Amino acid sequence: MITLTSASAQRAAYNRDAVLSASPARLLTMLYDRLMLDLARTETAQLEQDWSVASENLIHAQAIITELNLSLDTGKWDGAHGLKSLYSYVMTTLVEANISRNVSRTRECITLLEPVRQAWHEAAAQLPVPAPAAGTGTLGFA
């Protein structure tokens, strides 16, 4: 019998394994997907005036923006400086959204970031799928 606790542990292990085995492009799209989920949850919580849930999600979104910003190599892509500027603006706006409990600031971040999320998904989809390692099946299992 699977208990709720063991089901949660299994889900956590699956998510950890998915992250550890993901390609860099997949990790990036996963971060953007989670960022947008955090912002959608924030917006809902702000509309419901559930400030603790809104704050929790905004803080997590800020951590993702920090990670995206730190991982951006400005020496490898001409557009990186513009993206860094966007991340800086979004970070400031997320802090303001949290301090002032301002749903329009959260909505602004969603509006700014959704096209970027879509662009990264499109770019990742154009990358060739890596072949399985020698001696493994199509899913990577021996």
PDB file of C-alpha atoms in Angstrom, residues 69-132:
ATOM      1  CA  ASN A  69      20.866  35.709 -14.148  1.00  0.00           C
ATOM      2  CA  LEU A  70      23.924  34.038 -12.585  1.00  0.00           C
ATOM      3  CA  SER A  71      23.999  31.290 -15.213  1.00  0.00           C
ATOM      4  CA  LEU A  72      23.827  33.701 -18.159  1.00  0.00           C
ATOM      5  CA  ASP A  73      27.188  33.918 -19.927  1.00  0.00           C
ATOM      6  CA  THR A  74      27.369  37.382 -21.468  1.00  0.00           C
ATOM      7  CA  GLY A  75      30.504  36.442 -23.404  1.00  0.00           C
ATOM      8  CA  LYS A  76      28.793  33.805 -25.535  1.00  0.00           C
ATOM      9  CA  TRP A  77      25.728  35.610 -26.871  1.00  0.00           C
ATOM     10  CA  ASP A  78      25.158  39.183 -28.034  1.00  0.00           C
ATOM     11  CA  GLY A  79      21.641  39.273 -26.550  1.00  0.00           C
ATOM     12  CA  ALA A  80      22.806  38.281 -23.077  1.00  0.00           C
ATOM     13  CA  HIS A  81      23.230  41.847 -21.847  1.00  0.00           C
ATOM     14  CA  GLY A  82      19.644  42.654 -22.782  1.00  0.00           C
ATOM     15  CA  LEU A  83      18.432  39.538 -21.016  1.00  0.00           C
ATOM     16  CA  LYS A  84      20.472  40.464 -17.918  1.00  0.00           C
ATOM     17  CA  SER A  85      18.782  43.864 -17.952  1.00  0.00           C
ATOM     18  CA  LEU A  86      15.388  42.182 -18.181  1.00  0.00           C
ATOM     19  CA  TYR A  87      16.239  39.907 -15.253  1.00  0.00           C
ATOM     20  CA  SER A  88      17.342  42.919 -13.207  1.00  0.00           C
ATOM     21  CA  TYR A  89      14.113  44.779 -13.968  1.00  0.00           C
ATOM     22  CA  VAL A  90      11.980  41.722 -13.219  1.00  0.00           C
ATOM     23  CA  MET A  91      13.791  41.155  -9.912  1.00  0.00           C
ATOM     24  CA  THR A  92      13.098  44.727  -8.809  1.00  0.00           C
ATOM     25  CA  THR A  93       9.484  44.433  -9.941  1.00  0.00           C
ATOM     26  CA  LEU A  94       8.977  41.140  -8.066  1.00  0.00           C
ATOM     27  CA  VAL A  95      10.312  42.700  -4.871  1.00  0.00           C
ATOM     28  CA  GLU A  96       7.951  45.652  -5.361  1.00  0.00           C
ATOM     29  CA  ALA A  97       5.050  43.263  -6.024  1.00  0.00           C
ATOM     30  CA  ASN A  98       5.791  41.541  -2.731  1.00  0.00           C
ATOM     31  CA  ILE A  99       6.328  44.652  -0.610  1.00  0.00           C
ATOM     32  CA  SER A 100       3.339  46.568  -1.977  1.00  0.00           C
ATOM     33  CA  ARG A 101       1.142  43.481  -2.521  1.00  0.00           C
ATOM     34  CA  ASN A 102       0.617  44.729  -6.045  1.00  0.00           C
ATOM     35  CA  VAL A 103      -0.947  42.254  -8.457  1.00  0.00           C
ATOM     36  CA  SER A 104      -0.366  44.553 -11.450  1.00  0.00           C
ATOM     37  CA  ARG A 105       3.413  44.318 -10.868  1.00  0.00           C
ATOM     38  CA  THR A 106       3.134  40.519 -10.843  1.00  0.00           C
ATOM     39  CA  ARG A 107       1.067  40.621 -14.046  1.00  0.00           C
ATOM     40  CA  GLU A 108       3.715  42.866 -15.637  1.00  0.00           C
ATOM     41  CA  CYS A 109       6.396  40.232 -14.936  1.00  0.00           C
ATOM     42  CA  ILE A 110       4.205  37.501 -16.415  1.00  0.00           C
ATOM     43  CA  THR A 111       3.676  39.616 -19.533  1.00  0.00           C
ATOM     44  CA  LEU A 112       7.411  40.286 -19.892  1.00  0.00           C
ATOM     45  CA  LEU A 113       8.603  36.735 -19.243  1.00  0.00           C
ATOM     46  CA  GLU A 114       6.066  34.595 -21.103  1.00  0.00           C
ATOM     47  CA  PRO A 115       7.466  35.447 -24.575  1.00  0.00           C
ATOM     48  CA  VAL A 116      10.976  34.668 -23.314  1.00  0.00           C
ATOM     49  CA  ARG A 117       9.760  31.316 -21.949  1.00  0.00           C
ATOM     50  CA  GLN A 118       8.155  30.527 -25.297  1.00  0.00           C
ATOM     51  CA  ALA A 119      11.327  31.496 -27.182  1.00  0.00           C
ATOM     52  CA  TRP A 120      13.491  29.202 -25.026  1.00  0.00           C
ATOM     53  CA  HIS A 121      11.044  26.338 -25.559  1.00  0.00           C
ATOM     54  CA  GLU A 122      11.157  26.896 -29.329  1.00  0.00           C
ATOM     55  CA  ALA A 123      14.959  27.067 -29.320  1.00  0.00           C
ATOM     56  CA  ALA A 124      15.229  23.901 -27.211  1.00  0.00           C
ATOM     57  CA  ALA A 125      12.866  22.066 -29.554  1.00  0.00           C
ATOM     58  CA  GLN A 126      15.187  22.800 -32.476  1.00  0.00           C
ATOM     59  CA  LEU A 127      18.197  21.182 -30.822  1.00  0.00           C
ATOM     60  CA  PRO A 128      19.031  17.660 -31.993  1.00  0.00           C
ATOM     61  CA  VAL A 129      17.949  14.917 -29.622  1.00  0.00           C
ATOM     62  CA  PRO A 130      21.077  13.215 -28.234  1.00  0.00           C
ATOM     63  CA  ALA A 131      21.490   9.562 -29.115  1.00  0.00           C
ATOM     64  CA  PRO A 132      21.339   7.059 -26.246  1.00  0.00           C
TER      65      PRO A 132
END
